[in-house]
Amino acid sequence: MTEPTLLPGATPRLDPRDMRHLADAQVNVELDTGDMILNLGPQHPATHGTLRLVVRLDGERVIAADPVIGYMHRGYEKLTEVRSYPQITTLINRIDWLSSFANEVPFIHAAEQLMGIEAPPRAQYIRTILTELSRIATFVLFLGEMGLQVGALTPAFYGFRDREHVLNLIESATGGRFHPNFNRIGGLKDDLPWGWVNETRSTMKLVLDGCDVFDRLVAGNEIFEARTRGVGIIPGALGASYGVSGSNLRASGVDWDLRRDGKPYLVYPELDFKVWTHPDGDSFARYWVRLQETRESVRMVVQMLDQMPEGPIMAKVPRIIKVPAGEAWVETENPLGQMGYYVVSKGAIGPFRVKIRSASFSNVSILPWLLRGVYVPDVITILGSLYFILGDIDR
Amino acid sequence: MPDDTTPPDTDAAADEATSGAADPAPAGSPAPGEVVGFEAPVEAGTEQSGAAAEERAEQRVAETDEPAAAEAAQARADPTGEAPTQADEPEGPAPLSDEEQALLDRLEAELGEAVVESASAFGNLVVRVRADSWRRAAEVSQAALGCDYLSFVAGIDWQPAPREGGEVGGASSAPVQPTETTYGAAGSAGRFQVFAHVQSTGRHVGLTLKADVDEAEPVVESWVGVYPGADWHERECWEMYGFVFDGHPNLRHLYLPSGFEGHPLRKDFPLLARQVKPWPGIVDVESMPDEAPPDGDAGDGEGEGDEVTTGDEATAADSPPDAPSDGEAETGDATP
């Protein structure tokens, strides 16, 4: 148990939300309502795992919120030090379990950099396709589930339905629905199965149709807009200094996507895609950006299916993977944001130190700032719209 | 940009002058050593290849001959270790890219002598700054370099982990690691370091900052006032390594229960799972019939290069990336 002390607030701020609720605040002051401490979680459907949120309330408004994390801490940074490189991909699959494949890529990439190996082009293409499929699976679930957070049950089923299509693809290619463990240093475990490309093309059409459904059913819904517009506004500069990344930051108007702006990785430099941003920074913007990014990912997958070269899927690697001494920092744009591994090797078959930079950890660290002054139902909206995975926070 | 260059510059110089006068000891860099450490990377560039880094670090370790205990001695010996380093540099290391060089120049213009050493690790600029300039480095990165985004703050313990289950390689608690203390890119003066990565969302550049942390008194300046996102990262680092972040508003446990004792990510913190059951990866280091036996069979293999000559031909034949075996010869952990 942590002590129930709450984070002291930073500087007071004025935003439209405050103005809107000024009258209520006035009433609360006059009635002199006492503070109440409310525990959200550790089990709550909006938290994707076990996140506990200690919230101090004044009436219906949040005065201070303190996320309590660590219920799922598995100590991956310690565990990586007692494993060999090929064994570690199994672990890091479980960091962000909705997009496991995307977790493997930066780590494998770091090891390959240190070894001076590059995966053959076809392997790079397949990696990119599977990364984008992971993104689609993750986002489609979000697009449905976000409706659930604000009280609309139906979209959630569409979300799960569409994700199922994509997971089937991932499963038929890698053998694992959630934890593919498909990357190898120097390439991939297997080539794609027969017929996979055509199946993917038709599934991408289904996903696009699904996006249209979400567009009309959720984003175009009056109630949804009323519940999400102006709720949980993250200013772009502040978000960046908190380390908020990915769609959350792009929804705050920061035009930054590592697929385009980072060090070139996978085959993204060869692809034509647009980076979507939204100036508002509220929950609706985060929903809208992810919706557009899902469509963009579909476009990218189709492009890659057209361009994918033939060839080997594994580079020549030694039987025993020994990584020369050195250190490498590799960051990628994962569905939930910037994911990075700082790998320090001393020339052994296992790394000396791996710093895992996961997206949700930083995305959630802005919560104490973000939740001050909002209403209780908006807490759930904000949690849902930030879209984090507990495994990605606790590692 | 050009406008605000001069005032902070003089500021920094003044800062350094005062802090340098106040305590010359902590970063362990007397004046001549500082000049060398500060100049060397700029003109000669620094290494790219891990093997070179290893070699150089090895050399320094050999020079100073420290058993990773007397960090004061290390600190004093560091400048002397720096000299042969400089002589080495022209042959091995790849130079910094233009982008990295520009970043480094800007940083040095602001921080002056606080920049101890720098290196390029696969396109990532790594800069080691003096511990007393840790927070200032963050301010400069944010204001002058435009790095508005904080990736992470973390710690590292360079001390090799003690081997469980005897000294036989492979039957240890973990994949065999070299037992000598070696340091990564941009070096280190002692056992502990704090490092962080910041980048710019607009200009798409980034760098890794490092600073040495004193083992006896692990206190670092907090970055929370500069990057509010450093809050949780520093709490994590505090509980995992025991670094105290001076100026942090709220240093309490993040992941671990509040009564937890010890610092799990320090190398001397035992991993219980490995004490009751040996490393499952041991099967992976068995030798193939046509290969030389792994060094595990030949005792602890730490005697310099006793295995290397046997392993050399086989290694060169089927594993090109392992080829720079000079570094391995020194670490003495060559497996195949």
XYZ file of C-alpha atoms in Angstrom:
731
model
C 0.000 0.000 0.000
C 1.255 3.410 -0.780
C 0.424 6.217 1.548
C -2.637 8.180 0.475
C -0.722 11.386 -0.068
C -1.639 13.026 -3.321
C 0.563 14.852 -5.679
C 0.609 18.523 -4.891
C -0.768 20.484 -7.755
C 1.452 22.423 -10.080
C 0.645 25.965 -11.002
C -3.042 26.753 -11.392
C -4.168 27.054 -14.952
C -7.143 28.414 -16.747
C -8.694 26.548 -19.598
C -12.096 26.519 -21.244
C -13.121 23.661 -19.048
C -12.585 25.720 -15.944
C -14.622 28.558 -17.315
C -17.407 26.206 -18.218
C -17.640 24.825 -14.735
C -17.017 28.009 -12.872
C -20.601 28.260 -11.740
C -20.531 24.761 -10.288
C -17.323 25.485 -8.479
C -18.956 28.526 -6.978
C -21.812 26.410 -5.655
C -19.394 23.888 -4.227
C -17.529 26.567 -2.367
C -20.699 27.949 -0.919
C -21.939 24.580 0.239
C -18.472 23.778 1.560
C -18.410 20.185 0.422
C -15.611 18.152 1.918
C -13.024 16.294 -0.129
C -13.560 12.670 -0.832
C -10.957 10.159 -1.849
C -12.044 7.718 -4.490
C -10.156 4.659 -5.580
C -10.476 3.792 -9.207
C -9.193 0.347 -9.839
C -6.901 -1.594 -9.596
C -9.578 -3.423 -11.534
C -11.406 -1.201 -13.918
C -12.459 -1.920 -17.467
C -11.043 1.384 -18.673
C -7.555 0.600 -17.487
C -6.525 -2.407 -19.633
C -4.956 -4.135 -16.714
C -4.365 -3.136 -13.167
C -3.951 0.581 -12.858
C -5.103 2.153 -9.644
C -6.039 5.771 -9.614
C -6.401 7.572 -6.311
C -8.615 10.527 -6.991
C -9.460 13.289 -4.551
C -12.865 14.697 -5.303
C -14.621 17.869 -4.421
C -18.175 16.978 -5.228
C -18.006 15.693 -8.766
C -14.766 17.379 -9.636
C -11.292 15.967 -9.387
C -8.914 18.042 -7.300
C -5.958 15.744 -7.560
C -5.292 12.380 -9.109
C -2.435 10.045 -8.426
C -1.929 6.974 -10.583
C -0.547 4.046 -8.628
C 1.285 1.708 -10.953
C 3.426 -1.337 -10.442
C 0.780 -4.000 -9.912
C 2.081 -5.683 -12.996
C 5.747 -4.873 -12.752
C 7.683 -7.853 -14.043
C 11.163 -6.409 -13.956
C 11.971 -6.917 -17.598
C 15.046 -4.738 -17.441
C 16.536 -7.069 -14.848
C 15.374 -10.194 -16.652
C 16.990 -9.149 -19.911
C 20.350 -9.197 -18.168
C 20.113 -12.919 -17.507
C 18.962 -13.989 -20.932
C 20.476 -14.315 -24.350
C 19.355 -12.101 -27.192
C 17.065 -14.618 -28.911
C 15.347 -15.354 -25.613
C 14.558 -11.727 -24.968
C 12.114 -11.351 -27.844
C 9.820 -13.673 -25.926
C 9.834 -11.295 -22.995
C 9.370 -8.084 -24.865
C 6.385 -9.511 -26.684
C 4.586 -9.056 -23.400
C 5.281 -5.384 -22.935
C 2.505 -4.009 -25.080
C 0.505 -7.148 -25.673
C -1.869 -5.616 -28.170
C 0.916 -4.960 -30.635
C 3.501 -7.522 -29.656
C 5.115 -7.715 -33.037
C 5.869 -4.017 -33.031
C 7.662 -4.437 -29.685
C 10.108 -6.914 -31.122
C 11.212 -4.738 -33.990
C 13.252 -2.051 -32.196
C 15.030 -4.562 -30.008
C 15.937 -6.822 -32.897
C 16.977 -3.757 -34.820
C 19.297 -2.667 -32.003
C 20.914 -6.090 -31.865
C 21.323 -6.112 -35.631
C 22.911 -2.683 -35.552
C 25.437 -3.798 -32.987
C 26.235 -6.915 -34.970
C 26.405 -5.097 -38.273
C 23.762 -7.316 -39.823
C 20.920 -6.143 -41.954
C 17.847 -8.201 -42.670
C 17.169 -8.833 -46.367
C 14.625 -6.592 -48.109
C 11.818 -9.109 -48.121
C 12.164 -9.626 -44.389
C 12.076 -5.870 -43.908
C 8.883 -5.675 -45.900
C 7.219 -8.468 -43.968
C 8.297 -6.865 -40.722
C 6.795 -3.574 -41.765
C 3.566 -5.186 -42.892
C 3.205 -7.059 -39.623
C 4.030 -3.918 -37.654
C 1.319 -2.021 -39.478
C -1.107 -4.900 -38.992
C -0.358 -4.722 -35.276
C -1.110 -1.040 -35.408
C -4.393 -1.667 -37.162
C -5.370 -4.365 -34.672
C -4.540 -2.068 -31.776
C -6.312 0.956 -33.170
C -9.406 -0.841 -34.362
C -9.911 -2.123 -30.854
C -9.503 1.407 -29.564
C -11.971 2.792 -32.081
C -14.602 0.428 -30.787
C -13.698 0.538 -27.154
C -13.642 4.292 -26.935
C -17.359 4.210 -27.537
C -17.689 1.879 -24.601
C -15.893 4.309 -22.322
C -18.483 6.963 -22.963
C -21.433 4.633 -22.754
C -21.988 3.296 -26.270
C -21.846 -0.466 -26.185
C -22.304 -1.315 -29.855
C -19.038 -0.021 -31.360
C -17.043 -2.250 -29.049
C -18.385 -5.308 -30.818
C -17.449 -3.917 -34.188
C -14.023 -3.178 -32.821
C -13.485 -6.701 -31.604
C -14.882 -8.091 -34.842
C -12.494 -6.129 -37.023
C -9.555 -6.834 -34.793
C -10.328 -10.514 -35.113
C -9.859 -10.297 -38.880
C -6.444 -8.756 -38.425
C -5.400 -11.125 -35.662
C -6.280 -14.025 -37.928
C -3.855 -12.643 -40.477
C -1.122 -12.249 -37.910
C -1.784 -15.721 -36.631
C -1.694 -17.332 -40.034
C 1.628 -15.675 -40.792
C 3.381 -16.046 -37.458
C 1.552 -18.777 -35.592
C 0.726 -16.557 -32.655
C -2.288 -14.356 -32.231
C -0.896 -12.120 -29.542
C 2.700 -13.089 -29.057
C 4.166 -13.899 -32.452
C 7.826 -14.066 -31.412
C 8.478 -14.071 -35.130
C 11.502 -11.827 -35.426
C 14.961 -13.268 -35.524
C 18.199 -11.385 -35.467
C 18.917 -11.047 -39.157
C 15.421 -11.700 -40.435
C 12.297 -13.675 -39.728
C 11.394 -17.155 -38.651
C 9.407 -17.980 -41.764
C 8.196 -16.646 -45.019
C 4.555 -15.756 -45.518
C 2.184 -18.662 -46.159
C 0.558 -19.248 -49.535
C -2.427 -17.058 -50.235
C -1.631 -14.724 -47.389
C -1.165 -11.701 -49.601
C -4.566 -12.030 -51.241
C -6.245 -12.695 -47.952
C -4.637 -9.584 -46.537
C -5.882 -7.493 -49.414
C -9.484 -8.534 -48.837
C -9.170 -8.081 -45.084
C -7.847 -4.568 -45.584
C -11.051 -3.755 -47.438
C -13.028 -5.017 -44.453
C -10.987 -2.845 -42.137
C -11.542 0.202 -44.302
C -15.277 -0.455 -44.251
C -15.037 -0.791 -40.499
C -13.343 2.592 -40.321
C -16.237 4.134 -42.214
C -18.609 2.573 -39.728
C -16.676 4.040 -36.826
C -16.568 7.369 -38.566
C -20.339 7.528 -38.828
C -21.303 5.626 -35.729
C -18.857 7.068 -33.234
C -16.975 10.099 -34.477
C -20.041 11.491 -36.164
C -22.217 10.886 -33.163
C -23.499 13.982 -31.431
C -23.382 12.491 -27.968
C -19.883 11.165 -28.491
C -18.705 14.578 -29.595
C -20.338 16.237 -26.617
C -18.631 13.809 -24.274
C -15.172 14.085 -25.823
C -14.721 17.553 -27.297
C -12.803 19.824 -24.964
C -12.149 16.990 -22.528
C -8.588 16.278 -21.499
C -6.752 18.888 -23.521
C -2.990 18.316 -23.714
C -1.023 21.307 -25.000
C 1.541 20.094 -27.508
C 4.627 21.572 -25.868
C 3.679 20.318 -22.431
C 2.892 16.883 -23.803
C 6.326 16.700 -25.391
C 8.098 17.673 -22.188
C 6.180 14.914 -20.406
C 7.294 12.482 -23.088
C 3.786 11.930 -24.420
C 4.213 10.474 -27.880
C 2.518 8.838 -30.801
C -1.053 9.606 -31.701
C -1.582 11.353 -28.380
C 1.003 13.953 -29.257
C -0.079 14.254 -32.878
C -3.600 14.924 -31.669
C -2.112 17.953 -29.907
C -0.849 19.378 -33.145
C 2.746 18.170 -32.966
C 3.678 16.948 -36.411
C 6.118 14.260 -35.380
C 6.128 10.657 -36.432
C 9.224 8.498 -36.107
C 8.251 6.511 -39.160
C 8.881 9.638 -41.171
C 11.099 11.792 -38.933
C 13.236 9.346 -37.005
C 16.295 7.521 -38.212
C 15.133 5.516 -41.210
C 14.040 2.040 -40.222
C 12.226 -0.818 -41.904
C 10.861 0.232 -45.287
C 9.059 3.383 -44.232
C 11.311 5.633 -46.342
C 10.016 3.819 -49.416
C 6.382 4.317 -48.579
C 4.067 7.161 -49.362
C 2.010 8.049 -46.333
C 0.597 11.052 -44.576
C 1.118 11.939 -40.946
C -2.174 13.076 -39.473
C -2.392 15.729 -36.823
C -5.224 17.521 -35.096
C -4.878 20.942 -33.514
C -7.313 20.479 -30.609
C -5.484 18.097 -28.288
C -8.665 16.829 -26.672
C -10.121 13.341 -26.418
C -11.996 13.743 -29.659
C -8.813 14.724 -31.469
C -7.097 11.616 -30.186
C -9.963 9.507 -31.474
C -9.980 11.238 -34.813
C -6.211 10.943 -35.322
C -6.264 7.234 -34.586
C -9.125 6.776 -36.977
C -7.193 8.456 -39.761
C -4.033 6.574 -38.889
C -5.865 3.288 -39.165
C -6.856 4.183 -42.689
C -3.330 5.325 -43.423
C -1.937 2.038 -42.154
C -4.292 0.160 -44.441
C -2.982 2.210 -47.335
C 0.573 1.422 -46.333
C -0.102 -2.295 -46.062
C -1.644 -2.341 -49.537
C 1.330 -0.430 -50.919
C 3.737 -2.874 -49.386
C 1.843 -5.872 -50.673
C 2.259 -4.392 -54.145
C 5.941 -3.584 -53.768
C 7.137 -6.543 -51.760
C 10.202 -8.108 -53.371
C 11.001 -11.788 -53.541
C 14.105 -13.092 -51.903
C 15.506 -14.625 -48.749
C 14.081 -13.791 -45.358
C 17.184 -14.396 -43.276
C 20.584 -12.822 -43.489
C 23.605 -14.954 -42.773
C 24.074 -14.984 -39.029
C 26.314 -17.044 -36.814
C 24.697 -19.964 -35.097
C 25.460 -18.549 -31.681
C 24.448 -14.935 -31.504
C 27.192 -12.954 -29.857
C 26.764 -9.232 -30.030
C 29.939 -7.138 -30.137
C 30.479 -4.626 -27.390
C 28.886 -1.266 -27.869
C 25.666 0.524 -27.255
C 22.759 1.342 -29.496
C 19.585 3.333 -29.066
C 16.782 2.382 -31.394
C 13.381 3.994 -31.249
C 10.363 3.233 -33.346
C 6.877 4.550 -33.770
C 4.738 1.927 -32.103
C 0.950 1.995 -32.016
C 0.986 3.510 -28.539
C 3.823 5.921 -29.205
C 7.578 6.054 -29.142
C 9.154 2.784 -28.094
C 12.874 2.564 -27.642
C 15.564 0.212 -26.433
C 18.926 1.376 -25.194
C 20.986 -1.774 -25.490
C 24.420 -1.953 -23.903
C 26.425 -4.976 -24.919
C 29.758 -6.176 -23.616
C 30.293 -8.750 -26.278
C 28.489 -11.637 -24.619
C 25.530 -13.683 -25.798
C 23.266 -11.614 -23.592
C 23.007 -7.847 -23.167
C 24.635 -6.092 -20.248
C 21.853 -3.575 -19.799
C 18.662 -2.879 -21.667
C 16.729 0.263 -20.949
C 13.206 -0.199 -22.200
C 11.480 3.031 -23.051
C 7.816 2.221 -23.396
C 5.222 4.624 -24.668
C 2.418 4.221 -22.154
C 4.675 4.926 -19.191
C 5.244 8.481 -20.297
C 1.768 8.894 -21.740
C 0.242 8.091 -18.380
C 2.687 10.171 -16.379
C 0.830 13.265 -17.526
C -2.371 12.077 -15.814
C -1.871 13.965 -12.527
C -1.696 17.173 -14.507
C -4.393 16.260 -16.961
C -7.045 15.063 -14.539
C -7.119 18.077 -12.281
C -10.393 19.898 -12.534
C -12.302 17.386 -14.638
C -15.534 15.629 -13.753
C -15.524 11.999 -12.733
C -17.096 10.651 -15.942
C -14.493 12.590 -17.916
C -11.777 10.721 -16.048
C -12.882 7.578 -17.825
C -13.076 9.378 -21.149
C -9.541 10.648 -20.726
C -8.180 7.299 -19.614
C -9.816 5.698 -22.612
C -8.622 8.299 -25.075
C -4.997 8.201 -23.893
C -5.108 4.500 -24.699
C -2.454 2.746 -22.687
C -1.653 -0.857 -21.968
C -0.644 -1.736 -18.447
C 2.107 -4.044 -19.587
C 3.535 -1.090 -21.424
C 3.514 1.021 -18.266
C 4.806 -1.517 -15.799
C 7.159 -3.525 -18.010
C 18.932 31.838 -32.296
C 22.090 33.879 -32.800
C 20.729 36.499 -30.441
C 20.466 34.354 -27.394
C 23.772 32.649 -28.021
C 26.014 35.124 -26.296
C 24.381 35.807 -22.948
C 23.931 32.151 -21.903
C 27.412 31.503 -23.140
C 28.979 33.948 -20.755
C 26.567 32.680 -18.176
C 27.796 29.169 -18.652
C 31.379 30.247 -18.493
C 30.734 32.097 -15.281
C 28.846 29.121 -13.951
C 31.663 26.802 -14.718
C 34.226 29.148 -13.290
C 32.430 29.361 -9.984
C 31.558 25.717 -9.715
C 35.023 24.731 -10.739
C 36.463 26.969 -8.092
C 34.048 25.737 -5.490
C 34.926 22.073 -5.762
C 37.440 20.804 -8.253
C 37.225 17.282 -6.898
C 33.848 15.689 -7.806
C 34.151 15.097 -11.499
C 37.725 14.190 -10.922
C 39.067 16.327 -13.678
C 41.954 18.573 -12.841
C 42.578 21.260 -15.382
C 44.936 19.470 -17.788
C 42.753 16.370 -17.870
C 39.731 18.431 -18.593
C 41.263 20.073 -21.569
C 42.234 16.756 -23.046
C 38.887 15.141 -22.428
C 37.094 18.097 -23.844
C 39.219 18.614 -26.897
C 39.915 15.100 -27.982
C 36.473 14.051 -29.225
C 35.996 17.241 -31.153
C 38.962 17.085 -33.404
C 39.462 13.393 -33.775
C 35.849 12.290 -33.561
C 35.030 9.209 -31.592
C 34.401 5.630 -32.191
C 31.642 3.962 -34.032
C 32.506 0.341 -33.741
C 31.864 -1.473 -30.520
C 35.102 -3.354 -30.797
C 37.051 -0.142 -30.814
C 35.172 1.138 -27.803
C 35.843 -2.082 -26.035
C 39.485 -1.945 -26.886
C 39.818 1.568 -25.689
C 37.910 0.972 -22.506
C 40.027 -2.084 -21.898
C 43.095 -0.046 -22.339
C 41.956 2.505 -19.862
C 41.080 -0.157 -17.366
C 44.466 -1.703 -17.853
C 46.084 1.681 -17.403
C 44.336 2.550 -14.221
C 44.104 -1.044 -13.034
C 41.189 -0.429 -10.726
C 39.154 -3.215 -9.171
C 35.957 -1.186 -9.413
C 36.068 -0.302 -5.781
C 38.136 2.799 -5.161
C 36.276 5.297 -7.237
C 38.287 8.199 -5.907
C 41.397 6.566 -7.260
C 39.625 6.032 -10.548
C 38.631 9.623 -10.718
C 42.189 10.702 -10.197
C 43.526 8.170 -12.644
C 41.029 9.045 -15.327
C 42.912 11.944 -16.923
C 46.034 9.850 -17.176
C 44.022 7.136 -18.838
C 42.837 9.712 -21.282
C 46.229 10.334 -22.838
C 46.808 7.006 -24.625
C 43.188 7.165 -25.679
C 43.882 10.233 -27.681
C 46.819 8.577 -29.342
C 44.579 5.655 -30.295
C 41.839 7.643 -31.772
C 42.964 8.391 -35.310
C 42.941 4.763 -36.435
C 39.716 3.277 -35.073
C 36.806 5.632 -34.547
C 34.449 6.978 -37.152
C 33.936 10.727 -37.022
C 30.725 12.339 -35.911
C 28.269 13.148 -38.615
C 27.750 16.800 -39.478
C 24.480 16.840 -37.623
C 26.014 15.362 -34.507
C 28.974 17.683 -34.722
C 26.666 20.681 -34.940
C 24.759 19.516 -31.884
C 27.945 18.895 -29.984
C 29.381 22.284 -30.923
C 26.268 24.011 -29.727
C 26.286 22.061 -26.496
C 29.925 22.838 -25.890
C 29.372 26.503 -26.597
C 26.820 26.544 -23.808
C 28.294 24.113 -21.349
C 31.963 24.785 -21.889
C 34.207 22.540 -19.887
C 31.299 20.617 -18.421
C 31.337 18.421 -21.509
C 33.703 15.642 -20.554
C 33.602 13.276 -23.476
C 31.471 12.468 -26.462
C 30.979 9.648 -28.891
C 28.742 8.524 -31.665
C 26.978 5.230 -31.120
C 25.368 4.203 -34.400
C 24.224 7.650 -35.293
C 23.250 8.557 -31.775
C 25.314 11.293 -30.187
C 26.334 10.388 -26.649
C 27.702 13.191 -24.508
C 29.059 12.763 -21.017
C 28.775 15.880 -18.907
C 30.095 16.628 -15.468
C 27.770 15.565 -12.691
C 27.430 19.095 -11.369
C 26.164 20.233 -14.769
C 23.537 17.537 -15.165
C 20.597 19.836 -14.741
C 22.233 22.592 -16.726
C 22.720 20.131 -19.572
C 18.983 19.548 -19.595
C 18.269 23.253 -19.649
C 20.686 23.787 -22.499
C 19.269 20.863 -24.441
C 15.806 22.235 -24.079
C 16.503 25.899 -24.679
C 19.474 25.993 -27.030
C 19.201 22.688 -28.861
C 15.424 22.762 -29.055
C 15.077 19.275 -27.599
C 11.562 19.631 -26.277
C 10.872 15.934 -25.893
C 12.138 13.688 -23.111
C 12.469 10.028 -24.016
C 13.713 8.666 -20.728
C 15.999 9.069 -17.748
C 17.683 5.913 -16.532
C 20.657 4.591 -14.657
C 23.332 2.051 -15.340
C 25.645 0.044 -13.131
C 28.891 -0.813 -14.893
C 30.066 -3.283 -12.316
C 29.990 -6.838 -13.649
C 27.467 -9.064 -11.970
C 28.912 -11.604 -9.542
C 28.644 -15.118 -10.867
C 26.387 -17.459 -9.042
C 26.976 -21.185 -8.937
C 30.728 -21.105 -9.191
C 33.079 -19.615 -11.664
C 32.418 -22.095 -14.434
C 31.207 -20.154 -17.428
C 27.824 -21.230 -18.685
C 26.775 -22.769 -15.409
C 26.571 -19.295 -14.033
C 23.419 -17.442 -13.188
C 23.364 -15.671 -16.498
C 24.868 -15.535 -19.949
C 28.582 -15.192 -19.455
C 29.603 -11.571 -19.225
C 33.140 -10.280 -19.044
C 34.257 -9.813 -15.476
C 36.384 -6.760 -16.154
C 34.763 -3.422 -15.749
C 34.410 -1.766 -19.120
C 32.511 1.341 -19.990
C 30.338 2.172 -22.953
C 30.276 5.088 -25.332
C 31.704 8.317 -23.897
C 33.231 6.440 -20.995
C 32.642 6.619 -17.276
C 34.688 7.469 -14.239
C 33.103 5.018 -11.884
C 30.502 2.410 -11.312
C 27.281 4.360 -11.655
C 25.986 6.585 -14.370
C 22.728 8.274 -15.085
C 21.785 8.713 -18.711
C 18.904 10.256 -20.557
C 17.753 10.756 -24.097
C 16.154 13.950 -25.310
C 15.120 14.985 -28.771
C 13.477 17.644 -30.791
C 10.057 17.026 -32.280
C 10.529 19.854 -34.727
C 14.119 19.448 -35.913
C 14.220 15.672 -35.556
C 17.534 15.512 -33.768
C 18.313 13.944 -30.458
C 21.135 13.053 -28.144
C 21.930 10.920 -25.144
C 23.340 12.678 -22.099
C 25.330 10.853 -19.472
C 26.753 11.850 -16.128
C 28.783 9.964 -13.570
C 27.220 9.281 -10.215
C 29.353 8.946 -7.148
C 29.082 5.487 -5.645
C 29.469 6.588 -2.040
C 27.040 9.446 -2.339
C 24.758 8.878 -5.328
C 23.159 12.267 -5.659
C 22.157 13.748 -9.003
C 20.304 16.902 -9.850
C 16.690 16.366 -10.768
C 15.335 17.230 -14.185
C 11.742 17.622 -13.087
C 11.930 21.397 -13.242
C 13.042 21.214 -16.860
C 11.175 18.215 -18.183
C 8.156 17.446 -15.987
C 8.076 13.981 -17.525
C 11.305 13.159 -15.696
C 9.231 12.733 -12.541
C 8.348 9.076 -12.935
C 11.587 8.159 -14.650
C 13.561 9.517 -11.722
C 11.360 7.761 -9.217
C 11.996 4.530 -11.062
C 15.710 5.198 -11.198
C 15.740 6.056 -7.504
C 14.189 2.786 -6.454
C 16.063 0.657 -8.969
C 19.524 2.160 -8.457
C 19.310 4.213 -5.303
C 20.251 7.461 -7.007
C 18.888 10.418 -5.086
C 17.555 13.106 -7.367
C 18.188 16.391 -5.700
C 15.220 18.686 -6.215
C 12.707 15.983 -7.039
C 9.420 16.918 -5.384
C 8.250 13.482 -4.501
C 10.791 10.666 -4.405
C 8.803 7.611 -3.407
C 8.388 4.130 -4.733
C 6.854 3.775 -8.143
C 6.845 0.093 -8.984
C 7.915 -1.593 -5.802
C 6.026 -1.799 -2.514
C 6.905 1.031 -0.193
C 8.827 -1.088 2.300
C 11.106 -2.624 -0.313
C 14.772 -2.777 0.569
C 17.610 -2.838 -1.906
C 18.002 -1.582 -5.434
C 17.040 -4.333 -7.866
C 18.807 -3.152 -10.980
C 22.185 -2.863 -9.310
C 24.376 -5.672 -10.492
C 25.002 -6.960 -6.988
C 21.291 -7.432 -6.327
C 20.692 -11.157 -6.739
C 17.937 -12.452 -8.941
C 16.376 -15.172 -6.819
C 14.962 -17.082 -9.754
C 18.502 -17.630 -10.997
C 19.810 -18.787 -7.655
C 17.435 -21.703 -7.318
C 17.629 -22.715 -10.968
C 20.546 -22.209 -13.310
C 20.224 -20.284 -16.486
C 18.073 -22.271 -18.928
C 20.071 -20.926 -21.816
C 22.961 -23.136 -20.818
C 21.927 -25.598 -23.525
C 22.560 -22.902 -26.095
C 26.254 -22.661 -25.357
C 27.002 -26.330 -25.924
C 29.555 -26.718 -28.652
C 28.805 -28.204 -32.022
C 30.770 -31.350 -32.887
C 32.964 -29.512 -35.389
C 33.594 -26.512 -33.195
C 36.000 -25.825 -30.434
C 34.476 -26.363 -26.993
C 33.101 -23.276 -25.269
C 35.256 -21.712 -22.648
C 32.934 -23.058 -19.995
C 34.649 -26.408 -20.262
C 38.032 -24.899 -19.704
C 37.373 -23.343 -16.348
C 36.412 -19.760 -15.939
C 38.265 -18.679 -19.032
C 39.360 -15.384 -17.601
C 43.059 -15.972 -18.063
C 43.853 -13.654 -20.920
C 43.196 -15.242 -24.256
C 43.714 -18.885 -23.356
C 40.865 -19.919 -25.618
C 41.194 -17.415 -28.341
C 43.711 -19.126 -30.559
C 41.689 -22.326 -30.722
C 38.483 -20.522 -31.495
C 39.905 -18.182 -34.060
C 39.697 -20.139 -37.299
C 36.224 -21.449 -36.658
C 34.975 -18.018 -35.739
C 36.456 -16.356 -38.749
C 35.008 -19.010 -41.015
C 31.342 -18.883 -40.141
C 30.680 -15.707 -38.241
C 31.896 -12.552 -39.935
C 30.312 -10.155 -37.408
C 32.292 -11.747 -34.632
C 35.455 -11.203 -36.544
C 37.019 -8.397 -34.481
C 38.240 -10.904 -31.982
C 40.880 -8.643 -30.526
C 38.390 -7.169 -28.152
C 37.196 -10.616 -27.287
C 40.675 -11.748 -26.636
C 40.868 -9.211 -23.898
C 37.508 -9.925 -22.403
C 38.334 -13.591 -22.551
C 34.761 -14.790 -22.918
C 34.945 -16.038 -26.489
C 32.375 -18.791 -26.657
C 32.802 -20.690 -29.903
